[in-house]
C-alpha cells in the first residue's frame, strides 16, 4: 500500500503501479489493478531510490554531428579543428564544430571570422546536407537492428522506448553499448 502525500486522493495503490501526473491523478489504473503504463504517467514520486527506478527511454545524440561526418568522409580532417559553415564567408556562423575546434572555444553559432582568430589552424568546410542525411538514414537503419526507433527528434537525435526487461538499468546500459558498437562498425 502506498499513500501519496502529493495526491492525497490516491490510496491503496499496489506495486509496481506508477503514480499518474497532476493532470489526471487516477489515470493509469486498469480495472484488473495491473499498472497501465502510459507516457503521461511518472514514477518520480514513488519512494524508490533513483538507482532502482526503471528507465523508459534511451536517447541517441550524435555530438558535433556535421563536423564528425566531415571528418569521417575526409580522413585528412581527423584530429584537426573543423568548423562547418552554411556558406564560405567570414561573416557567417558555424553550424557545427569538431571536438578539436571546441577546445579553442569554437561552437555552433560562433562567427567564422572570430573562429579563425581563435584558431589559426581551423579548417572551415561548406555544409553538405545530402551527406548528413545519408549518414542519418544509415544510422537509423543500424539502430533499428538493436532497438525499434520510437521518435526521430532531429538529424542527430533519436529516442528508443524501452519495454519490459529493457527498462532495467543494466539491460539498458548493455543495449546502449551494443548500439554504440554497431554504429561504430557501420559508420566508422
PDB file of C-alpha atoms in Angstrom:
ATOM      1  CA  UNK A   1       0.000   0.000   0.000  1.00  0.00           C
ATOM      2  CA  UNK A   2       1.142   3.497  -0.732  1.00  0.00           C
ATOM      3  CA  UNK A   3      -0.287   6.848   0.267  1.00  0.00           C
ATOM      4  CA  UNK A   4       0.770   9.701  -1.949  1.00  0.00           C
ATOM      5  CA  UNK A   5       1.129  12.948   0.002  1.00  0.00           C
ATOM      6  CA  UNK A   6       1.318  14.905  -3.218  1.00  0.00           C
ATOM      7  CA  UNK A   7      -2.042  13.465  -4.357  1.00  0.00           C
ATOM      8  CA  UNK A   8      -3.991  12.548  -1.192  1.00  0.00           C
ATOM      9  CA  UNK A   9      -6.879  11.164  -3.269  1.00  0.00           C
ATOM     10  CA  UNK A  10      -4.645   8.278  -4.418  1.00  0.00           C
ATOM     11  CA  UNK A  11      -4.732   5.452  -1.889  1.00  0.00           C
ATOM     12  CA  UNK A  12      -4.182   1.714  -1.880  1.00  0.00           C
ATOM     13  CA  UNK A  13      -2.024   1.547  -4.996  1.00  0.00           C
ATOM     14  CA  UNK A  14      -0.449  -1.860  -5.462  1.00  0.00           C
ATOM     15  CA  UNK A  15       3.169  -2.054  -6.609  1.00  0.00           C
ATOM     16  CA  UNK A  16       4.652  -1.547  -9.163  1.00  0.00           C
ATOM     17  CA  UNK A  17       1.991   0.877 -10.307  1.00  0.00           C
ATOM     18  CA  UNK A  18       3.214   4.306 -11.322  1.00  0.00           C
ATOM     19  CA  UNK A  19       1.716   7.415  -9.810  1.00  0.00           C
ATOM     20  CA  UNK A  20      -0.037   9.415 -12.504  1.00  0.00           C
ATOM     21  CA  UNK A  21       0.701  13.044 -13.205  1.00  0.00           C
ATOM     22  CA  UNK A  22      -1.176  16.051 -11.870  1.00  0.00           C
ATOM     23  CA  UNK A  23      -3.387  16.332 -14.958  1.00  0.00           C
ATOM     24  CA  UNK A  24      -5.308  13.177 -14.020  1.00  0.00           C
ATOM     25  CA  UNK A  25      -4.013  11.633 -10.778  1.00  0.00           C
ATOM     26  CA  UNK A  26      -6.119   8.469 -11.111  1.00  0.00           C
ATOM     27  CA  UNK A  27      -5.260   7.812 -14.752  1.00  0.00           C
ATOM     28  CA  UNK A  28      -3.456   4.567 -15.398  1.00  0.00           C
ATOM     29  CA  UNK A  29      -5.142   2.156 -13.001  1.00  0.00           C
ATOM     30  CA  UNK A  30      -6.777  -0.562 -15.079  1.00  0.00           C
ATOM     31  CA  UNK A  31      -9.830  -2.439 -13.762  1.00  0.00           C
ATOM     32  CA  UNK A  32      -7.681  -5.516 -13.115  1.00  0.00           C
ATOM     33  CA  UNK A  33      -5.482  -3.401 -10.796  1.00  0.00           C
ATOM     34  CA  UNK A  34      -2.473  -4.100 -13.041  1.00  0.00           C
ATOM     35  CA  UNK A  35      -0.444  -0.993 -13.845  1.00  0.00           C
ATOM     36  CA  UNK A  36      -1.222   0.554 -17.207  1.00  0.00           C
ATOM     37  CA  UNK A  37       1.969   2.191 -18.479  1.00  0.00           C
ATOM     38  CA  UNK A  38       1.410   5.414 -20.285  1.00  0.00           C
ATOM     39  CA  UNK A  39       3.700   8.257 -21.334  1.00  0.00           C
ATOM     40  CA  UNK A  40       1.653  10.669 -19.190  1.00  0.00           C
ATOM     41  CA  UNK A  41       2.489   8.723 -16.060  1.00  0.00           C
ATOM     42  CA  UNK A  42       5.531   9.446 -13.973  1.00  0.00           C
ATOM     43  CA  UNK A  43       7.305   7.385 -11.364  1.00  0.00           C
ATOM     44  CA  UNK A  44       9.415  10.124  -9.809  1.00  0.00           C
ATOM     45  CA  UNK A  45       7.126  10.443  -6.784  1.00  0.00           C
ATOM     46  CA  UNK A  46       7.395   6.820  -5.694  1.00  0.00           C
ATOM     47  CA  UNK A  47       9.558   6.098  -2.658  1.00  0.00           C
ATOM     48  CA  UNK A  48      12.120   4.171  -4.728  1.00  0.00           C
ATOM     49  CA  UNK A  49      15.803   5.140  -4.785  1.00  0.00           C
ATOM     50  CA  UNK A  50      16.783   6.643  -8.143  1.00  0.00           C
ATOM     51  CA  UNK A  51      19.281   3.807  -8.686  1.00  0.00           C
ATOM     52  CA  UNK A  52      16.385   1.317  -8.683  1.00  0.00           C
ATOM     53  CA  UNK A  53      13.940   3.243 -10.888  1.00  0.00           C
ATOM     54  CA  UNK A  54      13.193   1.644 -14.195  1.00  0.00           C
ATOM     55  CA  UNK A  55      14.155   3.584 -17.286  1.00  0.00           C
ATOM     56  CA  UNK A  56      11.746   4.441 -20.055  1.00  0.00           C
ATOM     57  CA  UNK A  57      13.796   5.748 -22.962  1.00  0.00           C
ATOM     58  CA  UNK A  58      17.229   5.505 -24.464  1.00  0.00           C
ATOM     59  CA  UNK A  59      18.386   8.655 -26.280  1.00  0.00           C
ATOM     60  CA  UNK A  60      20.942   8.761 -29.059  1.00  0.00           C
ATOM     61  CA  UNK A  61      22.544  12.145 -29.639  1.00  0.00           C
ATOM     62  CA  UNK A  62      25.421  12.495 -32.092  1.00  0.00           C
ATOM     63  CA  UNK A  63      27.748  15.208 -30.797  1.00  0.00           C
ATOM     64  CA  UNK A  64      29.364  17.561 -33.309  1.00  0.00           C
ATOM     65  CA  UNK A  65      27.389  15.662 -35.954  1.00  0.00           C
ATOM     66  CA  UNK A  66      28.135  17.620 -39.142  1.00  0.00           C
ATOM     67  CA  UNK A  67      31.805  18.045 -38.250  1.00  0.00           C
ATOM     68  CA  UNK A  68      32.098  14.353 -37.345  1.00  0.00           C
ATOM     69  CA  UNK A  69      30.573  13.351 -40.685  1.00  0.00           C
ATOM     70  CA  UNK A  70      33.056  15.609 -42.485  1.00  0.00           C
ATOM     71  CA  UNK A  71      35.946  14.010 -40.577  1.00  0.00           C
ATOM     72  CA  UNK A  72      34.621  10.554 -41.430  1.00  0.00           C
ATOM     73  CA  UNK A  73      34.250  11.409 -45.112  1.00  0.00           C
ATOM     74  CA  UNK A  74      37.618  13.157 -45.327  1.00  0.00           C
ATOM     75  CA  UNK A  75      40.211  11.303 -43.205  1.00  0.00           C
ATOM     76  CA  UNK A  76      42.732  14.141 -43.618  1.00  0.00           C
ATOM     77  CA  UNK A  77      40.487  16.247 -41.332  1.00  0.00           C
ATOM     78  CA  UNK A  78      40.630  13.781 -38.435  1.00  0.00           C
ATOM     79  CA  UNK A  79      42.388  15.188 -35.404  1.00  0.00           C
ATOM     80  CA  UNK A  80      42.211  18.714 -36.810  1.00  0.00           C
ATOM     81  CA  UNK A  81      39.925  21.577 -35.734  1.00  0.00           C
ATOM     82  CA  UNK A  82      36.995  21.662 -38.183  1.00  0.00           C
ATOM     83  CA  UNK A  83      34.094  24.076 -38.479  1.00  0.00           C
ATOM     84  CA  UNK A  84      31.156  23.560 -40.809  1.00  0.00           C
ATOM     85  CA  UNK A  85      29.632  26.688 -42.346  1.00  0.00           C
ATOM     86  CA  UNK A  86      26.460  27.114 -44.420  1.00  0.00           C
ATOM     87  CA  UNK A  87      28.338  29.372 -46.874  1.00  0.00           C
ATOM     88  CA  UNK A  88      32.028  30.118 -47.268  1.00  0.00           C
ATOM     89  CA  UNK A  89      32.192  33.609 -45.791  1.00  0.00           C
ATOM     90  CA  UNK A  90      33.859  35.098 -42.719  1.00  0.00           C
ATOM     91  CA  UNK A  91      30.586  36.834 -41.830  1.00  0.00           C
ATOM     92  CA  UNK A  92      28.550  33.654 -41.402  1.00  0.00           C
ATOM     93  CA  UNK A  93      28.422  31.404 -38.327  1.00  0.00           C
ATOM     94  CA  UNK A  94      29.481  27.833 -37.617  1.00  0.00           C
ATOM     95  CA  UNK A  95      26.702  25.286 -37.747  1.00  0.00           C
ATOM     96  CA  UNK A  96      28.984  22.636 -36.221  1.00  0.00           C
ATOM     97  CA  UNK A  97      32.458  22.366 -34.709  1.00  0.00           C
ATOM     98  CA  UNK A  98      34.644  19.335 -34.106  1.00  0.00           C
ATOM     99  CA  UNK A  99      35.905  18.482 -30.632  1.00  0.00           C
ATOM    100  CA  UNK A 100      39.320  19.809 -31.648  1.00  0.00           C
ATOM    101  CA  UNK A 101      37.737  23.169 -32.581  1.00  0.00           C
ATOM    102  CA  UNK A 102      35.674  23.233 -29.391  1.00  0.00           C
ATOM    103  CA  UNK A 103      38.936  23.155 -27.417  1.00  0.00           C
ATOM    104  CA  UNK A 104      39.523  26.687 -28.774  1.00  0.00           C
ATOM    105  CA  UNK A 105      36.072  27.871 -27.686  1.00  0.00           C
ATOM    106  CA  UNK A 106      34.522  27.489 -31.134  1.00  0.00           C
ATOM    107  CA  UNK A 107      30.956  26.218 -31.083  1.00  0.00           C
ATOM    108  CA  UNK A 108      27.743  26.312 -33.050  1.00  0.00           C
ATOM    109  CA  UNK A 109      26.890  29.962 -33.679  1.00  0.00           C
ATOM    110  CA  UNK A 110      30.475  31.260 -33.469  1.00  0.00           C
ATOM    111  CA  UNK A 111      31.227  33.757 -36.236  1.00  0.00           C
ATOM    112  CA  UNK A 112      33.656  32.226 -38.770  1.00  0.00           C
ATOM    113  CA  UNK A 113      35.932  35.287 -38.707  1.00  0.00           C
ATOM    114  CA  UNK A 114      36.121  35.120 -34.914  1.00  0.00           C
ATOM    115  CA  UNK A 115      36.671  31.350 -35.058  1.00  0.00           C
ATOM    116  CA  UNK A 116      39.654  31.835 -37.408  1.00  0.00           C
ATOM    117  CA  UNK A 117      41.140  34.361 -34.981  1.00  0.00           C
ATOM    118  CA  UNK A 118      40.799  31.895 -32.095  1.00  0.00           C
ATOM    119  CA  UNK A 119      42.333  29.020 -34.050  1.00  0.00           C
ATOM    120  CA  UNK A 120      44.776  29.716 -36.878  1.00  0.00           C
ATOM    121  CA  UNK A 121      44.709  26.030 -37.972  1.00  0.00           C
ATOM    122  CA  UNK A 122      40.908  25.901 -38.259  1.00  0.00           C
ATOM    123  CA  UNK A 123      39.621  24.162 -41.367  1.00  0.00           C
ATOM    124  CA  UNK A 124      36.284  25.605 -42.481  1.00  0.00           C
ATOM    125  CA  UNK A 125      34.267  23.345 -44.762  1.00  0.00           C
ATOM    126  CA  UNK A 126      30.993  24.062 -46.532  1.00  0.00           C
ATOM    127  CA  UNK A 127      27.918  22.203 -45.316  1.00  0.00           C
ATOM    128  CA  UNK A 128      26.853  19.182 -47.369  1.00  0.00           C
ATOM    129  CA  UNK A 129      23.305  18.390 -46.217  1.00  0.00           C
ATOM    130  CA  UNK A 130      22.795  15.404 -48.545  1.00  0.00           C
ATOM    131  CA  UNK A 131      25.721  13.576 -46.972  1.00  0.00           C
ATOM    132  CA  UNK A 132      24.456  14.339 -43.449  1.00  0.00           C
ATOM    133  CA  UNK A 133      21.016  12.986 -44.352  1.00  0.00           C
ATOM    134  CA  UNK A 134      22.581   9.833 -45.841  1.00  0.00           C
ATOM    135  CA  UNK A 135      24.530   9.208 -42.614  1.00  0.00           C
ATOM    136  CA  UNK A 136      21.364   9.850 -40.608  1.00  0.00           C
ATOM    137  CA  UNK A 137      19.407   7.279 -42.634  1.00  0.00           C
ATOM    138  CA  UNK A 138      22.212   4.730 -42.278  1.00  0.00           C
ATOM    139  CA  UNK A 139      22.362   5.383 -38.515  1.00  0.00           C
ATOM    140  CA  UNK A 140      18.595   4.799 -38.233  1.00  0.00           C
ATOM    141  CA  UNK A 141      18.892   1.504 -40.126  1.00  0.00           C
ATOM    142  CA  UNK A 142      21.712   0.320 -37.871  1.00  0.00           C
ATOM    143  CA  UNK A 143      19.880   1.437 -34.720  1.00  0.00           C
ATOM    144  CA  UNK A 144      16.713  -0.408 -35.797  1.00  0.00           C
ATOM    145  CA  UNK A 145      18.690  -3.667 -35.698  1.00  0.00           C
ATOM    146  CA  UNK A 146      19.306  -3.099 -31.973  1.00  0.00           C
ATOM    147  CA  UNK A 147      16.108  -1.344 -30.826  1.00  0.00           C
ATOM    148  CA  UNK A 148      12.990  -0.066 -32.604  1.00  0.00           C
ATOM    149  CA  UNK A 149      13.156   3.703 -33.127  1.00  0.00           C
ATOM    150  CA  UNK A 150      10.444   5.462 -31.135  1.00  0.00           C
ATOM    151  CA  UNK A 151      10.965   9.000 -32.386  1.00  0.00           C
ATOM    152  CA  UNK A 152      13.399  10.970 -34.515  1.00  0.00           C
ATOM    153  CA  UNK A 153      13.829  14.392 -32.910  1.00  0.00           C
ATOM    154  CA  UNK A 154      16.313  15.849 -35.397  1.00  0.00           C
ATOM    155  CA  UNK A 155      19.020  14.766 -37.805  1.00  0.00           C
ATOM    156  CA  UNK A 156      21.290  13.878 -34.876  1.00  0.00           C
ATOM    157  CA  UNK A 157      18.834  12.857 -32.125  1.00  0.00           C
ATOM    158  CA  UNK A 158      16.820   9.637 -31.892  1.00  0.00           C
ATOM    159  CA  UNK A 159      14.918   8.115 -28.979  1.00  0.00           C
ATOM    160  CA  UNK A 160      14.027   4.494 -28.292  1.00  0.00           C
ATOM    161  CA  UNK A 161      11.264   3.374 -25.950  1.00  0.00           C
ATOM    162  CA  UNK A 162      12.414   0.675 -23.545  1.00  0.00           C
ATOM    163  CA  UNK A 163       9.991  -2.156 -22.831  1.00  0.00           C
ATOM    164  CA  UNK A 164       9.868  -4.947 -20.290  1.00  0.00           C
ATOM    165  CA  UNK A 165      13.285  -6.026 -19.029  1.00  0.00           C
ATOM    166  CA  UNK A 166      14.977  -3.436 -21.262  1.00  0.00           C
ATOM    167  CA  UNK A 167      13.876  -0.873 -18.646  1.00  0.00           C
ATOM    168  CA  UNK A 168      16.303  -2.246 -16.070  1.00  0.00           C
ATOM    169  CA  UNK A 169      19.404  -0.075 -15.812  1.00  0.00           C
ATOM    170  CA  UNK A 170      21.867  -2.896 -16.563  1.00  0.00           C
ATOM    171  CA  UNK A 171      19.891  -4.081 -19.589  1.00  0.00           C
ATOM    172  CA  UNK A 172      19.579  -0.502 -20.905  1.00  0.00           C
ATOM    173  CA  UNK A 173      23.329   0.058 -20.485  1.00  0.00           C
ATOM    174  CA  UNK A 174      24.002  -3.185 -22.350  1.00  0.00           C
ATOM    175  CA  UNK A 175      21.705  -2.048 -25.187  1.00  0.00           C
ATOM    176  CA  UNK A 176      23.395   1.370 -25.301  1.00  0.00           C
ATOM    177  CA  UNK A 177      26.830  -0.278 -25.535  1.00  0.00           C
ATOM    178  CA  UNK A 178      25.620  -2.607 -28.266  1.00  0.00           C
ATOM    179  CA  UNK A 179      24.092   0.328 -30.158  1.00  0.00           C
ATOM    180  CA  UNK A 180      27.335   2.282 -29.917  1.00  0.00           C
ATOM    181  CA  UNK A 181      29.372  -0.709 -31.158  1.00  0.00           C
ATOM    182  CA  UNK A 182      27.032  -1.335 -34.097  1.00  0.00           C
ATOM    183  CA  UNK A 183      27.119   2.333 -35.121  1.00  0.00           C
ATOM    184  CA  UNK A 184      30.916   2.409 -34.904  1.00  0.00           C
ATOM    185  CA  UNK A 185      31.126  -0.752 -37.020  1.00  0.00           C
ATOM    186  CA  UNK A 186      28.726   0.542 -39.694  1.00  0.00           C
ATOM    187  CA  UNK A 187      29.613   4.251 -39.806  1.00  0.00           C
ATOM    188  CA  UNK A 188      33.171   4.380 -38.515  1.00  0.00           C
TER     189      UNK A 188
END
